[in-house]
Amino acid sequence: MSVFEVRVDRVLGVGPFCEIGQPRVTATSSREALIAVGGELIRPQWHGRDVSDRSRPNPGWHPTAVYRSGDLTCLFQLTTCWPVNALAFHPTLPLLAIGTGAYDGGWSYEGELLLLDLSTGATVSLLAYPREVRELTWQDPETLGLVLGIPCDEDEKRFGTTSLACSIRRDDWDRATVGMLRMPYGEKPYADASDTDPSVAAAVIERLCTERGRAWTPRRAVWAVQALADGRVLAALEGIAVECWTPTSEDCAWQVPAGGTGYQVNTLPDGRTALALTQTPRSFYGGRWTSEPSVVVEVDLNGGAVRTTLQAASPTIMVSRADGRWALRDTEHDTATMTGAVTLVDPEGAHPSTVQLGRYDLINHYFDIRYAPDLLFLQGMGNKPSHDKWVVAVDTPHGRVRRLFPLEWDASRGGHLFGGCGAYLDDRAGPALVHAGAVHDRAGLLAGNTFVARRKYPTGEPQWVFTADHQATSLDVDADFVYVTFNSGELIILRTVNGAVRTRQQLRVNGHRVVPLSLARVGANRLVIGTLDGRVLDCSVAALQRSG
């Protein structure tokens, strides 16, 4: 048996403060030796897919990092369940207070007061019950001043404000324990302040970088990566339809900017062309949300020139097969305008065919299968498209729909399965799909309710099933192994023949955990991984030991 380790050899798209995405708030220590930054990464969801579910408890998506001011080295990093509103270094002790929280949109003002020990890296949540923390001030070494959100909507009538101020005096901040601060806090009404202004934090970051001769270019969410035969790597992310990295340079070779976010990249069999799908954010106008159509650009891989641009009729996802044929599936969520159409794009430019597969749902219907011999989709019942989903193939050029097999392989459990990422392979065990997904439960994502399954193709019988606790974000295969990343930060390598685990590890950069969103093989024993914070990891897979 071989045991493997995935090593991060190069980090691309790196720069100062790359761990925190867009900054929201900053604080400096008393001697200005340290700077803390609360940032904002995007929730890992887009118009075609949602990979934000984790089984409980989970650390959330809102980063805070502490840096050494001199060289901007990241010393500590953590994520929280609520946005970071306030930071305050203790005046004498190696402690950082972190206030988080937000209104839930319907009743409660929830959040946490965290205390980060800067000597150990340990974090303690101090409040016995969740409350939004809006402002923090150390009034002296023993007294912490707080501005909290009211507990719930009905308290606004009683206090005449949504903010309450209090001071908590203790002599044991350096011995903090979970939930040690309990009500009552002696709160008094406090005038509501304006929301956190991210531009102030961004100005601080820019000034620090300029003073140190560094360039700050915020990046977020590498949603897709693809590998070329010569070792080059393509990536799609916020503001960039596609960018190209070479094996020999730390600098990006070229980029194709986008007005929105690059979500998908497919390379055509000619090895000279890439297709990149982008989408602008929804906008709120006239009392309703509106969405712009997706855009697909055809890019020359020799230098990044855009050859053609195709505007879809609506927000869409791109589905492709191994011979280069591709299609767009309508993902419009507006029940008044959605059509569920699949448009089969003709490479010769003839009028495209259209097939109706029913309404698309970003939780239920995502099914992106690498190397597939067919254009594969998930299709549900006509009046309840999220139910009774089948894997179907749509033939070109005329759009004949063939039902292959139910997504649920165990009819006895009556499960409601969600789609996911996957890949086609044909090895000594025969042709198969290896795909990820999740079993829906009304209590949220439960431990063990996500899976990676190998299914015979085209009949769908399960050959093995691997279960996990968090959603799979990306998957690729070779002749021997399945490589899967999860939104918990974990990477798992499975044997293709039987699903046996060959390695599982948390992905870290400079000792700090990262969340992988996308993954692709790049030749033998090499992977490239795109992260939630906008970096691209060039990794090698090394065998640690062998035994009989």
XYZ file of C-alpha atoms in Angstrom:
548
model
C 0.000 0.000 0.000
C 1.175 3.526 -0.771
C 0.566 6.475 1.527
C 0.668 9.891 -0.100
C 1.245 13.465 0.917
C 0.130 16.459 -1.120
C 2.734 19.216 -0.905
C 2.167 22.830 -1.893
C 5.181 23.662 -4.067
C 4.103 27.042 -5.439
C 1.419 29.544 -4.521
C 0.197 31.648 -7.450
C -1.846 34.806 -7.185
C -0.245 35.527 -3.840
C 0.332 38.946 -2.297
C 0.107 40.816 0.999
C -3.099 40.272 2.991
C -4.183 37.528 0.572
C -5.808 35.570 3.417
C -8.616 38.033 4.121
C -10.253 38.774 0.750
C -11.853 42.217 0.978
C -10.938 43.995 4.265
C -13.766 45.203 6.530
C -12.017 46.468 9.661
C -8.476 46.828 11.015
C -6.720 47.430 14.343
C -3.089 47.932 15.356
C -1.402 46.882 18.587
C -0.228 49.445 21.109
C 3.316 49.562 19.743
C 2.120 49.051 16.167
C 4.075 45.807 15.888
C 0.959 43.931 14.810
C -2.017 44.664 12.612
C -5.258 42.688 12.703
C -7.622 42.619 9.722
C -11.170 41.344 9.592
C -12.042 40.494 6.021
C -14.786 39.192 3.796
C -14.619 36.157 1.561
C -17.589 35.381 -0.596
C -20.074 32.731 0.429
C -19.224 29.769 -1.833
C -22.348 29.947 -3.942
C -23.035 31.116 -7.479
C -25.974 31.069 -9.860
C -25.266 27.463 -10.855
C -24.026 25.872 -7.655
C -23.975 26.047 -3.855
C -21.115 24.462 -1.878
C -21.609 26.407 1.357
C -23.054 23.602 3.503
C -20.983 21.928 6.179
C -22.089 19.629 8.953
C -22.182 21.318 12.341
C -20.201 22.786 13.969
C -18.381 24.710 11.251
C -16.031 27.701 11.337
C -17.893 29.970 8.932
C -16.591 32.009 6.008
C -15.466 35.313 7.580
C -11.678 35.584 8.070
C -9.617 37.446 10.620
C -5.832 37.481 10.379
C -3.037 39.018 12.432
C 0.076 40.241 10.635
C 3.507 41.431 11.658
C 3.583 45.086 10.641
C 7.215 45.110 9.525
C 7.058 42.507 6.769
C 3.286 41.771 6.647
C 3.784 38.094 7.488
C 0.572 36.360 8.513
C 0.980 35.058 12.078
C -2.559 33.917 12.936
C -5.692 33.229 10.937
C -9.200 32.148 11.869
C -12.691 32.204 10.388
C -15.962 33.082 12.076
C -19.633 32.359 11.463
C -20.608 36.047 11.341
C -18.987 39.112 9.732
C -16.222 40.815 11.704
C -17.340 44.249 12.958
C -14.667 45.273 15.457
C -11.130 44.406 16.584
C -9.215 45.571 19.651
C -5.766 44.599 20.932
C -5.467 44.348 24.717
C -3.263 47.195 26.009
C -0.859 44.960 27.973
C -1.663 41.278 27.348
C -1.099 39.317 24.105
C -4.829 39.195 23.371
C -7.049 40.335 20.495
C -10.781 40.867 21.025
C -12.885 40.146 17.938
C -16.495 41.282 17.657
C -18.705 39.632 15.053
C -22.361 39.529 14.158
C -25.229 40.615 11.948
C -28.996 40.888 11.837
C -30.471 37.620 10.607
C -33.001 39.452 8.434
C -36.048 38.397 10.377
C -35.728 38.586 14.166
C -32.351 38.213 15.883
C -29.072 40.125 16.115
C -26.597 37.281 16.491
C -22.825 37.146 16.779
C -19.854 36.381 19.010
C -17.208 38.008 21.155
C -13.971 36.094 20.577
C -10.650 36.382 22.339
C -7.564 35.315 20.386
C -4.487 34.442 22.458
C -1.540 35.807 20.465
C 0.951 33.606 22.289
C -0.785 30.292 21.582
C -3.206 30.973 18.718
C -6.116 29.618 20.775
C -9.522 31.293 20.409
C -12.309 31.407 23.010
C -15.933 32.482 22.447
C -16.817 34.538 25.527
C -20.572 35.194 25.360
C -22.879 32.625 26.893
C -25.528 33.450 24.262
C -25.072 34.733 20.682
C -25.242 38.543 20.307
C -24.070 40.860 17.603
C -20.946 42.755 18.726
C -20.687 46.102 16.933
C -17.903 47.995 18.713
C -15.008 47.117 21.057
C -12.750 49.302 23.223
C -10.298 48.332 25.954
C -10.923 51.139 28.460
C -8.121 49.876 30.694
C -6.365 46.480 31.121
C -9.315 45.076 33.050
C -12.286 46.755 31.332
C -13.704 45.991 27.922
C -16.288 48.381 26.507
C -18.856 46.849 24.178
C -21.617 47.984 21.892
C -23.988 45.093 21.264
C -26.963 44.677 19.008
C -30.289 44.233 20.767
C -31.230 40.552 21.192
C -34.245 40.673 18.861
C -36.637 42.966 16.992
C -39.121 43.458 19.813
C -36.399 45.077 21.980
C -36.162 48.061 19.632
C -39.509 49.401 20.912
C -38.354 49.140 24.529
C -34.926 50.792 24.025
C -35.628 53.067 21.067
C -32.467 51.842 19.337
C -30.877 48.642 18.041
C -27.584 49.285 19.894
C -26.813 48.805 23.597
C -23.569 49.766 25.360
C -21.947 48.188 28.399
C -18.590 47.772 30.155
C -17.333 44.476 31.509
C -14.595 44.515 34.137
C -12.605 41.346 34.867
C -9.142 40.428 36.061
C -9.016 37.065 34.285
C -8.946 37.964 30.584
C -5.757 35.924 30.252
C -7.621 32.891 31.652
C -10.728 33.216 29.508
C -13.120 30.288 29.197
C -15.935 29.522 26.789
C -19.175 31.356 27.670
C -17.735 33.046 30.755
C -19.639 36.309 30.080
C -23.275 35.904 31.085
C -26.178 38.341 31.188
C -27.037 40.790 32.558
C -24.303 43.011 31.140
C -25.724 46.293 32.478
C -26.517 47.532 28.985
C -27.851 50.998 28.223
C -29.294 52.414 25.010
C -26.679 53.665 22.589
C -27.169 55.687 19.414
C -26.981 53.513 16.322
C -23.773 54.119 14.425
C -23.257 53.765 10.696
C -22.303 50.375 9.338
C -18.693 49.285 9.065
C -17.076 51.135 6.139
C -14.797 48.717 4.239
C -13.176 51.611 2.346
C -11.511 52.770 5.567
C -9.941 49.350 6.097
C -8.903 49.167 2.436
C -7.164 52.556 2.730
C -5.185 51.297 5.746
C -4.119 48.183 3.833
C -3.108 50.163 0.764
C -1.060 52.616 2.861
C 0.793 49.806 4.651
C 1.612 48.077 1.375
C 2.743 51.299 -0.303
C 5.039 52.145 2.626
C 6.684 48.735 2.268
C 6.956 48.804 -1.507
C 4.365 46.058 -1.964
C 1.425 45.890 -4.357
C -1.972 44.935 -2.953
C -4.351 43.260 -5.388
C -7.329 41.665 -3.645
C -8.449 38.341 -5.127
C -11.339 36.042 -4.216
C -12.803 32.673 -5.163
C -11.001 30.688 -7.863
C -14.074 28.812 -9.091
C -12.419 26.791 -11.848
C -8.972 25.509 -12.784
C -7.942 23.530 -15.850
C -4.621 22.043 -16.919
C -3.065 22.109 -20.385
C -0.851 19.387 -21.831
C 2.261 21.584 -21.612
C 1.796 22.171 -17.859
C 0.143 25.566 -18.075
C -2.767 26.199 -15.733
C -5.965 28.143 -16.395
C -8.039 29.708 -13.619
C -11.345 31.607 -13.431
C -12.247 33.901 -10.564
C -13.900 37.135 -9.503
C -13.259 39.819 -12.132
C -11.357 37.450 -14.437
C -12.934 35.229 -17.098
C -9.726 33.209 -17.398
C -6.048 33.659 -16.588
C -3.000 31.590 -17.518
C -0.015 30.516 -15.418
C 3.102 28.806 -16.781
C 5.153 26.136 -14.967
C 8.253 28.337 -14.864
C 7.020 31.745 -13.680
C 5.448 33.157 -10.543
C 3.802 35.864 -12.659
C 0.547 35.458 -14.541
C 1.186 35.041 -18.285
C -2.091 36.700 -19.331
C -5.593 37.477 -18.121
C -8.977 38.078 -19.733
C -10.810 40.576 -17.481
C -14.540 40.166 -16.867
C -17.261 42.512 -15.708
C -18.492 39.794 -13.368
C -16.986 36.529 -12.168
C -15.427 33.689 -14.117
C -17.160 30.495 -12.985
C -16.336 27.820 -15.573
C -13.477 27.067 -17.972
C -13.423 24.291 -20.564
C -10.541 23.526 -22.909
C -11.319 22.201 -26.380
C -9.605 19.104 -27.826
C -7.519 21.195 -30.223
C -5.432 22.337 -27.244
C -5.476 25.912 -28.544
C -8.869 27.132 -27.335
C -10.643 27.673 -24.023
C -14.262 28.567 -23.305
C -14.902 30.635 -20.191
C -18.332 31.405 -18.715
C -18.849 34.594 -16.715
C -21.773 36.113 -14.852
C -22.397 39.555 -13.361
C -24.050 39.799 -9.928
C -27.798 40.163 -9.624
C -29.085 43.710 -9.111
C -32.074 45.025 -7.161
C -34.122 47.561 -9.078
C -37.782 48.550 -9.016
C -38.549 46.324 -6.060
C -37.235 43.113 -7.633
C -34.036 41.239 -8.296
C -32.893 41.016 -11.895
C -30.151 38.940 -13.505
C -28.088 39.622 -16.591
C -27.414 36.831 -19.111
C -24.237 34.788 -18.813
C -21.433 35.429 -21.282
C -19.137 32.806 -22.850
C -15.842 33.961 -24.328
C -13.723 31.859 -26.684
C -10.056 32.485 -25.873
C -6.902 31.765 -27.871
C -4.608 29.951 -25.436
C -1.443 31.132 -27.183
C -1.792 34.658 -25.859
C -5.196 35.157 -24.299
C -6.877 36.984 -27.187
C -10.671 36.766 -27.204
C -11.834 35.299 -30.493
C -15.595 35.394 -30.056
C -18.126 36.349 -27.402
C -21.497 34.648 -26.978
C -24.198 36.167 -24.810
C -26.696 33.612 -23.557
C -30.399 34.352 -23.262
C -30.299 34.099 -19.464
C -28.020 33.043 -16.606
C -26.652 29.632 -17.601
C -24.105 26.954 -16.819
C -21.850 25.315 -19.383
C -21.869 21.525 -19.904
C -19.335 19.815 -22.163
C -18.265 16.396 -23.355
C -14.872 14.919 -24.229
C -15.075 15.595 -27.989
C -15.530 19.325 -27.409
C -19.277 19.640 -27.988
C -20.922 21.847 -25.409
C -24.251 23.214 -24.276
C -25.722 25.899 -22.037
C -28.411 25.131 -19.477
C -30.748 27.877 -18.285
C -30.429 28.443 -14.517
C -32.919 31.308 -14.168
C -34.521 31.234 -10.713
C -37.404 33.600 -11.513
C -40.466 31.356 -11.769
C -42.136 33.867 -14.077
C -39.402 33.718 -16.738
C -37.556 30.426 -16.285
C -37.667 28.010 -19.214
C -35.321 25.194 -18.236
C -33.903 25.241 -21.748
C -30.716 23.478 -22.797
C -29.102 25.102 -25.837
C -26.852 22.812 -27.881
C -24.169 25.029 -29.346
C -23.114 24.038 -32.866
C -19.342 24.454 -33.390
C -19.986 25.210 -37.058
C -22.136 28.186 -36.124
C -25.446 26.787 -37.359
C -28.674 27.612 -35.549
C -28.499 25.877 -32.135
C -31.013 23.256 -31.034
C -33.005 23.742 -27.817
C -34.207 21.052 -25.416
C -36.472 21.501 -22.379
C -35.235 19.645 -19.280
C -37.305 21.486 -16.671
C -36.446 24.091 -14.082
C -32.881 24.216 -12.766
C -32.051 24.531 -9.077
C -28.513 25.371 -7.941
C -28.717 22.926 -5.017
C -30.325 20.018 -6.853
C -29.219 20.031 -10.475
C -25.495 20.853 -10.683
C -23.793 17.912 -12.430
C -20.429 18.790 -13.948
C -18.732 15.611 -15.230
C -15.199 15.831 -16.625
C -14.206 13.737 -19.687
C -17.826 12.608 -20.246
C -18.645 10.856 -23.548
C -22.115 12.459 -23.494
C -23.652 15.788 -22.540
C -24.928 14.831 -19.085
C -27.582 16.592 -16.986
C -29.887 15.979 -14.055
C -33.607 16.068 -14.809
C -36.427 15.781 -12.273
C -40.194 15.401 -12.360
C -42.055 17.849 -14.571
C -44.083 19.548 -11.840
C -41.460 18.998 -9.103
C -38.100 19.240 -10.882
C -36.086 18.787 -7.676
C -37.662 15.344 -7.088
C -36.963 11.964 -8.661
C -33.893 13.184 -10.497
C -32.356 11.075 -13.271
C -29.020 11.331 -15.023
C -29.867 11.995 -18.669
C -27.813 12.353 -21.833
C -28.734 14.842 -24.535
C -27.617 13.815 -28.024
C -26.421 16.270 -30.632
C -27.317 17.778 -32.966
C -31.055 17.166 -32.647
C -31.417 17.052 -28.855
C -32.787 13.563 -28.192
C -32.961 13.023 -24.413
C -31.953 9.597 -23.098
C -32.695 8.672 -19.479
C -29.709 6.720 -18.135
C -30.240 6.011 -14.427
C -31.760 7.540 -11.263
C -29.452 9.745 -9.200
C -30.605 7.805 -6.101
C -29.221 4.263 -6.217
C -30.925 3.017 -3.033
C -34.674 3.406 -3.568
C -35.423 1.794 -0.191
C -34.139 4.763 1.815
C -36.348 7.249 -0.007
C -33.498 9.751 -0.113
C -33.484 13.147 -1.786
C -30.065 13.488 -3.415
C -28.325 16.636 -4.618
C -25.974 16.695 -7.603
C -22.302 17.624 -7.630
C -19.008 17.435 -9.467
C -17.562 14.305 -11.074
C -15.533 12.628 -13.786
C -15.842 9.807 -16.304
C -13.256 7.028 -16.464
C -12.813 3.729 -18.257
C -10.385 1.408 -16.490
C -10.000 -2.321 -15.920
C -13.294 -2.293 -13.975
C -15.114 -0.834 -16.976
C -16.622 2.553 -17.854
C -17.966 4.526 -14.889
C -18.903 7.900 -13.492
C -17.338 8.957 -10.212
C -19.434 11.785 -8.830
C -20.042 13.644 -5.596
C -23.316 14.710 -4.050
C -25.275 14.985 -0.824
C -28.321 13.440 0.808
C -30.831 16.120 1.771
C -32.079 16.280 5.344
C -34.443 18.915 6.714
C -32.161 19.431 9.718
C -29.394 20.710 7.448
C -26.328 18.842 6.291
C -25.699 15.992 8.712
C -22.393 14.222 9.290
C -21.986 11.397 6.781
C -24.588 12.806 4.378
C -22.226 13.741 1.567
C -20.714 11.152 -0.706
C -18.444 10.246 -3.577
C -19.780 7.278 -5.560
C -18.516 5.224 -8.470
C -21.395 4.216 -10.776
C -21.292 1.888 -13.789
C -21.821 3.752 -17.030
C -24.364 4.016 -18.525
C -26.506 1.849 -16.204
C -25.700 3.534 -12.861
C -25.179 0.571 -10.502
C -23.023 1.673 -7.554
C -19.576 0.039 -7.387
C -18.487 1.812 -4.200
C -19.599 4.741 -2.044
C -17.392 6.915 0.164
C -19.210 9.113 2.716
C -18.057 12.406 4.194
C -19.283 15.207 6.478
C -18.865 18.253 4.225
C -19.624 19.143 0.623
C -17.192 18.174 -2.112
C -16.083 21.219 -4.096
C -14.141 19.577 -6.944
C -13.093 16.174 -8.258
C -10.689 14.754 -10.808
C -9.436 11.264 -11.661
C -6.604 9.390 -13.308
C -6.197 5.677 -13.989
C -5.559 4.841 -10.336
C -6.914 7.565 -8.082
C -9.805 9.922 -7.420
C -8.831 13.361 -6.067
C -11.544 15.207 -4.126
C -11.530 18.543 -2.305
C -14.070 19.548 0.357
C -15.264 22.905 1.703
C -13.842 21.941 5.106
C -10.352 22.419 3.633
C -9.703 18.708 3.256
C -8.236 16.863 0.271
C -8.878 13.117 -0.019
C -7.339 10.646 -2.474
C -9.311 7.442 -3.134
C -8.528 4.340 -5.156
C -10.581 4.303 -8.356
C -11.124 0.559 -8.214
C -12.620 0.301 -4.708
C -12.846 3.765 -3.109
C -10.227 2.955 -0.462
C -8.690 6.042 1.153
C -5.038 6.584 0.254
C -4.632 9.919 1.974
C -6.656 12.670 3.601
C -5.191 15.932 4.798
C -6.055 19.518 5.547
C -4.738 21.908 2.923
C -2.547 24.596 4.442
C -0.433 27.423 3.121
C 2.320 28.639 5.451
C 0.605 26.713 8.225
C -2.799 28.341 7.712
C -5.869 26.427 6.544
C -7.321 27.235 3.124
C -10.637 26.273 1.526
C -10.284 24.613 -1.908
C -12.967 25.413 -4.486
C -11.506 23.848 -7.633
C -9.003 21.150 -8.556
C -7.410 19.636 -11.658
C -4.693 17.111 -12.434
C -1.632 18.548 -14.172
C 0.279 15.552 -15.492
C 1.585 12.737 -13.306
C 1.702 13.325 -9.533
C 0.750 16.980 -9.791
C -2.422 18.845 -8.882
C -3.510 22.450 -9.098
C -6.056 23.784 -6.614
C -7.993 27.057 -6.614
C -8.933 28.500 -3.218
C -11.754 30.553 -1.757
C -9.340 33.401 -0.981
C -8.203 33.708 -4.617
C -4.947 31.762 -4.675
C -3.854 28.948 -6.995
C -1.858 26.143 -5.369
C 0.580 24.153 -7.490
C 0.933 20.839 -5.656
C 2.880 17.591 -5.970
C 1.692 14.192 -4.792
C 4.497 12.232 -3.144
C 4.516 8.629 -1.867
C 5.617 8.575 1.778
C 6.029 4.832 2.275
C 5.320 1.479 0.769
C 4.456 -1.798 2.416
C 3.336 -5.164 1.217
